[in-house]
Tab-separated table of C-alpha atoms in Angstrom:
chain	number	residue	atom	x	y	z
Z	1	MET	CA	114.047	106.483	101.056
Z	2	GLY	CA	112.356	108.007	104.079
Z	3	PRO	CA	113.252	107.251	107.700
Z	4	SER	CA	111.433	104.227	109.126
Z	5	THR	CA	111.540	101.820	112.036
Z	6	ASP	CA	110.036	98.746	110.365
Z	7	GLY	CA	113.206	97.333	108.804
Z	8	THR	CA	112.773	98.989	105.411
Z	9	GLU	CA	116.138	100.764	105.513
Z	10	GLU	CA	117.968	97.549	106.344
Z	11	LEU	CA	116.185	95.695	103.535
Z	12	VAL	CA	117.033	98.436	101.019
Z	13	ALA	CA	120.673	98.400	102.111
Z	14	GLN	CA	120.768	94.632	101.548
Z	15	LEU	CA	119.243	95.002	98.071
Z	16	CYS	CA	121.765	97.698	97.167
Z	17	ALA	CA	124.593	95.429	98.273
Z	18	GLU	CA	123.251	92.558	96.151
Z	19	ASP	CA	122.576	94.570	92.969
Z	20	SER	CA	124.720	97.528	91.925
Z	21	ARG	CA	121.914	98.874	89.730
Z	22	ILE	CA	119.849	99.734	92.822
Z	23	LYS	CA	120.572	103.127	94.336
Z	24	ALA	CA	118.998	104.393	97.552
Z	25	VAL	CA	118.310	108.126	97.754
Z	26	PRO	CA	117.850	109.361	101.360
Z	27	ASN	CA	114.729	111.405	102.068
Z	28	PRO	CA	115.117	112.589	105.696
Z	29	GLN	CA	111.803	114.488	105.680
Z	30	GLY	CA	109.888	111.413	104.528
Z	31	ARG	CA	107.432	113.349	102.354
Z	32	THR	CA	106.344	111.699	99.087
Z	33	PRO	CA	106.873	114.635	96.668
Z	34	ILE	CA	110.283	115.398	98.193
Z	35	GLY	CA	111.347	111.779	97.777
Z	36	LEU	CA	110.084	111.699	94.201
Z	37	ASN	CA	112.020	114.824	93.284
Z	38	LEU	CA	115.212	113.574	94.930
Z	39	ALA	CA	114.943	110.286	93.044
Z	40	ILE	CA	114.210	111.973	89.709
Z	41	ARG	CA	117.184	114.314	90.093
Z	42	ALA	CA	119.379	111.309	90.865
Z	43	SER	CA	118.195	109.506	87.716
Z	44	SER	CA	119.923	109.546	84.354
Z	45	HIS	CA	117.750	107.501	81.972
Z	46	GLU	CA	115.232	108.923	79.500
Z	47	VAL	CA	112.228	107.238	81.141
Z	48	VAL	CA	111.207	107.602	84.796
Z	49	ILE	CA	108.783	105.043	86.267
Z	50	ARG	CA	107.084	105.746	89.572
Z	51	VAL	CA	106.159	102.767	91.761
Z	52	ASP	CA	104.666	103.287	95.218
Z	53	ALA	CA	104.724	100.972	98.196
Z	54	HIS	CA	101.915	98.417	98.581
Z	55	SER	CA	101.828	98.035	94.801
Z	56	GLU	CA	102.360	94.913	92.721
Z	57	LEU	CA	103.442	95.302	89.094
Z	58	GLU	CA	102.448	92.923	86.323
Z	59	PRO	CA	105.449	91.156	84.688
Z	60	ASP	CA	105.165	93.240	81.504
Z	61	TYR	CA	104.403	96.557	83.247
Z	62	THR	CA	107.649	98.296	82.315
Z	63	SER	CA	107.840	97.052	78.734
Z	64	ARG	CA	104.154	97.766	78.089
Z	65	GLY	CA	104.377	101.213	79.661
Z	66	VAL	CA	107.451	102.275	77.714
Z	67	GLN	CA	105.947	100.960	74.473
Z	68	THR	CA	102.784	102.983	75.124
Z	69	LEU	CA	104.869	106.063	75.927
Z	70	LEU	CA	106.732	105.756	72.615
Z	71	ARG	CA	103.673	104.713	70.590
Z	72	THR	CA	101.492	107.633	71.701
Z	73	GLY	CA	104.097	110.351	72.100
Z	74	ALA	CA	102.668	111.085	75.540
Z	75	HIS	CA	104.804	112.535	78.318
Z	76	ASP	CA	103.067	110.649	81.139
Z	77	VAL	CA	101.376	107.249	80.892
Z	78	GLY	CA	99.340	105.555	83.593
Z	79	GLY	CA	97.173	102.486	83.850
Z	80	LEU	CA	94.550	100.825	85.995
Z	81	MET	CA	94.831	100.882	89.780
Z	82	ASP	CA	93.767	97.260	90.233
Z	83	ALA	CA	92.793	97.090	93.904
Z	84	ARG	CA	93.251	93.642	95.450
Z	85	GLY	CA	92.910	92.079	98.878
Z	86	ARG	CA	94.604	89.457	100.993
Z	87	SER	CA	91.843	89.476	103.634
Z	88	PRO	CA	88.025	89.661	103.408
Z	89	PHE	CA	88.149	93.293	104.539
Z	90	GLN	CA	90.750	94.281	101.948
Z	91	ARG	CA	88.795	92.503	99.236
Z	92	ALA	CA	85.665	94.423	100.249
Z	93	VAL	CA	87.612	97.703	100.034
Z	94	ALA	CA	88.934	96.635	96.636
Z	95	ALA	CA	85.356	96.008	95.469
Z	96	ALA	CA	84.414	99.498	96.703
Z	97	TYR	CA	87.335	101.024	94.796
Z	98	HIS	CA	86.198	99.267	91.620
Z	99	SER	CA	82.640	100.543	92.046
Z	100	PRO	CA	81.618	103.936	90.550
Z	101	LEU	CA	80.004	104.598	93.948
Z	102	GLY	CA	83.332	104.088	95.726
Z	103	LEU	CA	86.007	106.518	94.526
Z	104	GLY	CA	84.202	108.229	91.666
Z	105	GLY	CA	84.808	108.194	87.952
Z	106	ALA	CA	88.558	108.613	87.437
Z	107	ALA	CA	89.751	106.556	84.459
Z	108	TYR	CA	92.350	104.642	86.476
Z	109	HIS	CA	89.669	103.262	88.812
Z	110	SER	CA	87.598	101.831	85.969
Z	111	SER	CA	87.952	100.158	82.604
Z	112	ALA	CA	87.755	103.390	80.624
Z	113	PRO	CA	88.922	103.244	76.997
Z	114	GLU	CA	92.511	104.029	76.121
Z	115	GLY	CA	93.226	107.673	75.395
Z	116	PRO	CA	94.134	111.095	76.825
Z	117	ALA	CA	93.312	111.464	80.515
Z	118	GLU	CA	93.077	114.102	83.219
Z	119	SER	CA	95.510	112.289	85.474
Z	120	ALA	CA	97.573	109.095	85.601
Z	121	TYR	CA	98.035	106.573	88.380
Z	122	LEU	CA	101.715	106.451	89.442
Z	123	GLY	CA	103.108	107.447	86.041
Z	124	ILE	CA	105.649	106.454	83.411
Z	125	PHE	CA	107.287	109.710	82.340
Z	126	GLN	CA	109.562	111.007	79.659
Z	127	ARG	CA	112.444	112.336	81.769
Z	128	SER	CA	112.476	115.568	79.762
Z	129	VAL	CA	109.007	116.557	80.982
Z	130	PHE	CA	110.402	117.529	84.386
Z	131	ASP	CA	112.826	119.953	82.755
Z	132	GLU	CA	109.925	121.434	80.794
Z	133	VAL	CA	107.160	121.774	83.410
Z	134	GLY	CA	109.075	121.400	86.675
Z	135	TYR	CA	109.171	118.803	89.415
Z	136	PHE	CA	106.488	117.646	91.850
Z	137	ASP	CA	105.044	120.365	94.068
Z	138	GLU	CA	106.560	119.669	97.483
Z	139	THR	CA	103.841	121.633	99.288
Z	140	LEU	CA	101.280	119.010	98.211
Z	141	TRP	CA	101.757	116.052	100.506
Z	142	ARG	CA	98.994	114.273	98.607
Z	143	GLY	CA	97.532	114.905	95.179
Z	144	GLN	CA	100.900	115.957	93.777
Z	145	ASP	CA	100.410	113.548	90.866
Z	146	TRP	CA	97.186	115.287	89.802
Z	147	GLU	CA	98.854	118.695	89.965
Z	148	MET	CA	101.813	117.438	87.917
Z	149	CYS	CA	99.418	116.122	85.268
Z	150	LEU	CA	97.662	119.497	85.247
Z	151	ARG	CA	100.932	121.270	84.408
Z	152	ILE	CA	101.729	118.700	81.728
Z	153	ARG	CA	98.356	119.290	80.084
Z	154	GLN	CA	98.647	123.065	80.434
Z	155	ALA	CA	101.968	122.871	78.568
Z	156	GLY	CA	100.144	121.294	75.620
Z	157	LEU	CA	101.563	117.830	76.338
Z	158	THR	CA	99.648	114.576	76.777
Z	159	VAL	CA	98.746	112.434	79.769
Z	160	TRP	CA	97.671	108.998	78.535
Z	161	PHE	CA	95.604	106.200	80.068
Z	162	ASP	CA	96.305	102.610	79.015
Z	163	PRO	CA	93.798	100.153	80.595
Z	164	GLU	CA	96.058	97.193	79.788
Z	165	LEU	CA	98.700	98.671	82.093
Z	166	ARG	CA	97.732	97.290	85.498
Z	167	THR	CA	99.158	97.832	88.954
Z	168	GLY	CA	97.954	95.734	91.860
Z	169	TYR	CA	97.185	97.877	94.908
Z	170	PHE	CA	96.489	96.584	98.414
Z	171	PRO	CA	94.127	98.829	100.425
Z	172	ARG	CA	94.140	99.615	104.142
Z	173	GLU	CA	93.539	96.707	106.494
Z	174	SER	CA	90.932	98.112	108.935
Z	175	PHE	CA	88.005	100.509	109.185
Z	176	ARG	CA	90.112	102.914	111.268
Z	177	LYS	CA	92.954	103.051	108.760
Z	178	LEU	CA	90.588	103.276	105.803
Z	179	SER	CA	88.715	106.175	107.405
Z	180	ALA	CA	91.969	108.013	108.186
Z	181	GLN	CA	93.145	107.572	104.602
Z	182	SER	CA	89.788	108.747	103.207
Z	183	TYR	CA	89.826	111.844	105.433
Z	184	ALA	CA	93.358	112.798	104.351
Z	185	SER	CA	92.463	112.212	100.702
Z	186	GLY	CA	89.420	114.453	101.045
Z	187	VAL	CA	91.409	117.202	102.752
Z	188	TRP	CA	94.025	117.312	100.011
Z	189	ARG	CA	91.395	117.148	97.262
Z	190	GLY	CA	89.779	120.153	98.942
Z	191	GLU	CA	93.171	121.877	98.955
Z	192	LEU	CA	93.507	121.251	95.209
Z	193	ALA	CA	90.021	122.639	94.606
Z	194	LYS	CA	90.944	125.672	96.713
Z	195	ARG	CA	94.147	126.320	94.747
Z	196	TYR	CA	93.102	125.486	91.190
Z	197	SER	CA	89.932	126.206	89.252
Z	198	GLU	CA	90.631	123.002	87.289
Z	199	GLY	CA	90.495	121.074	90.559
Z	200	LYS	CA	86.779	121.705	90.967
Z	201	SER	CA	84.403	119.005	89.779
Z	202	MET	CA	80.745	118.274	90.434
Z	203	ARG	CA	81.619	114.727	91.469
Z	204	HIS	CA	83.677	116.182	94.338
Z	205	GLN	CA	80.649	118.142	95.603
Z	206	LEU	CA	78.409	115.078	95.791
Z	207	PRO	CA	79.886	113.426	98.941
Z	208	PRO	CA	79.549	116.608	101.087
Z	209	LEU	CA	75.986	117.089	99.830
Z	210	MET	CA	75.273	113.444	100.612
Z	211	VAL	CA	76.666	113.801	104.151
Z	212	ALA	CA	74.683	116.997	104.756
Z	213	GLY	CA	71.478	115.453	103.438
Z	214	THR	CA	71.904	112.215	105.367
Z	215	THR	CA	72.719	114.071	108.601
Z	216	LEU	CA	69.691	116.325	108.254
Z	217	GLY	CA	67.536	113.309	107.435
Z	218	LEU	CA	68.668	111.400	110.523
Z	219	ALA	CA	68.092	114.500	112.646
Z	220	ALA	CA	64.598	114.791	111.178
Z	221	LEU	CA	63.870	111.155	112.020
Z	222	LEU	CA	64.976	111.734	115.624
Z	223	ILE	CA	63.000	114.964	116.045
Z	224	ASP	CA	59.911	113.393	114.520
Z	225	ALA	CA	60.169	110.434	116.886
Z	226	LEU	CA	60.460	112.754	119.892
Z	227	LEU	CA	57.952	115.476	119.010
Z	228	GLY	CA	55.663	113.865	116.440
Z	229	LYS	CA	52.489	115.764	115.592
Z	230	SER	CA	53.370	118.705	117.818
Z	231	ILE	CA	55.653	119.933	115.027
Z	232	PRO	CA	54.000	122.673	112.898
Z	233	THR	CA	52.795	121.640	109.435
Z	234	VAL	CA	55.401	123.364	107.251
Z	235	PRO	CA	58.481	122.171	109.208
Z	236	ARG	CA	56.934	118.687	109.342
Z	237	ARG	CA	56.653	118.627	105.531
Z	238	LEU	CA	60.260	119.760	105.171
Z	239	MET	CA	61.346	117.087	107.617
Z	240	LYS	CA	59.441	114.502	105.600
Z	241	LEU	CA	61.523	115.449	102.558
Z	242	ALA	CA	64.751	115.431	104.579
Z	243	LYS	CA	64.033	111.894	105.797
Z	244	LEU	CA	64.293	110.679	102.199
Z	245	ALA	CA	68.055	111.392	102.129
Z	246	PRO	CA	69.219	108.550	104.426
Z	247	VAL	CA	66.779	106.209	102.672
Z	248	ALA	CA	68.297	107.180	99.317
Z	249	TYR	CA	71.820	106.626	100.657
Z	250	VAL	CA	70.954	103.161	101.939
Z	251	GLY	CA	69.466	102.507	98.510
Z	252	LEU	CA	72.780	103.472	96.884
Z	253	LEU	CA	74.602	101.060	99.187
Z	254	ALA	CA	72.186	98.321	98.162
Z	255	VAL	CA	72.771	99.072	94.480
Z	256	ALA	CA	76.549	98.979	94.995
Z	257	ILE	CA	76.320	95.581	96.670
Z	258	ALA	CA	73.973	94.231	93.986
Z	259	LYS	CA	76.279	95.347	91.180
Z	260	THR	CA	79.409	93.925	92.805
Z	261	ASN	CA	80.343	90.462	91.617
Z	262	GLU	CA	83.608	90.205	93.562
Z	263	GLY	CA	83.879	87.679	96.370
Z	264	PRO	CA	81.278	85.745	98.389
Z	265	ALA	CA	78.113	87.403	99.692
Z	266	ARG	CA	79.466	87.874	103.234
Z	267	GLU	CA	82.406	89.871	101.875
Z	268	ARG	CA	80.138	92.008	99.721
Z	269	LEU	CA	78.036	92.798	102.792
Z	270	LEU	CA	81.117	94.440	104.290
Z	271	LEU	CA	80.461	97.199	101.759
Z	272	LEU	CA	77.725	98.398	104.129
Z	273	GLY	CA	80.531	99.568	106.404
Z	274	VAL	CA	83.310	100.109	103.884
Z	275	LEU	CA	81.510	102.595	101.624
Z	276	PRO	CA	80.450	104.936	104.478
Z	277	SER	CA	84.026	104.686	105.827
Z	278	ILE	CA	85.159	106.091	102.483
Z	279	HIS	CA	82.338	108.585	101.821
Z	280	PHE	CA	81.840	110.324	105.168
Z	281	PRO	CA	85.488	110.950	106.194
Z	282	TRP	CA	86.301	112.020	102.621
Z	283	ALA	CA	83.396	114.486	102.609
Z	284	PHE	CA	84.333	116.025	105.969
Z	285	GLY	CA	87.951	116.236	104.841
Z	286	PHE	CA	87.021	117.856	101.533
Z	287	VAL	CA	85.039	120.605	103.248
Z	288	LYS	CA	87.890	121.221	105.690
Z	289	GLY	CA	90.468	121.400	102.892
Z	290	ARG	CA	88.238	123.567	100.710
Z	291	VAL	CA	87.604	126.085	103.490
Z	292	ARG	CA	90.797	126.079	105.556
Z	293	GLY	CA	93.352	124.257	103.419
Z	294	ALA	CA	95.211	121.048	104.186
Z	295	ASN	CA	97.628	122.560	106.728
Z	296	GLY	CA	99.938	119.567	106.611
Z	297	THR	CA	97.250	116.894	107.117
Z	298	LEU	CA	98.957	113.499	107.008
Z	299	ASP	CA	97.616	109.957	106.931
Z	300	LYS	CA	99.908	107.889	109.163
Z	301	GLY	CA	98.108	104.590	108.662
Z	302	ARG	CA	101.142	102.947	107.075
Z	303	VAL	CA	103.918	105.093	108.493
Z	304	ARG	CA	106.183	103.546	111.082
């Protein structure tokens, strides 16, 4: 339990007083991987289940997860991150998360078939796996779950995805908070790509390329409007090609909206702002993390 000023500590103390099975483990530094490791070390049962804040478990989450763990022999089981919303904005973000054009192709963002996976959302672990491969890397303030799954797979053990195992997740509540979260996520993904060859993927290169192309295209539109035919022939032809990039990006946004069946039309139109608020900050963050490292980048959107 990290330090907070929003009443969380008082609520946890009340829960501990009401139920002796609940144990609070202080985490003075407030960092996620540190808190996870402290809690795991304080545990004694054979199965460890991670549940983050702003999540909502299905009634059979624990029983289903443990059954899958035992049935498959996996050492880490995860399910679908089922993004949900209480407001029109949150529901639009949830629709973006469900779209392949939102957060990419990770199994836990889509209805991929059950089977071995690269990573797992949250995680239901055999307790023994931490003795075998080690605990969460406390230098990774984000992305520590992916790195843990990497070590599990490198040890010849299995990470398993079960699409019937759902966790409700409530996204950020504003464009500002969503952009800050996306930037931090991109920075730490860049850090992972910088540290590990396995952390590199073509799908992670696409957002920076998209941002570069769109920026050049918008610059070309502006220069063409100002200078017009005074631009030499060859540069003008190159600028004509560059101007296709923002058009293509707007086309992708239109496709994403057309393929989204969630919510009324006015909520789906919010995707015109939501998707760029995910793509552009993430891309800038990824480049920063890839080149300079994360350097303690922290998203404080929900920290009080």
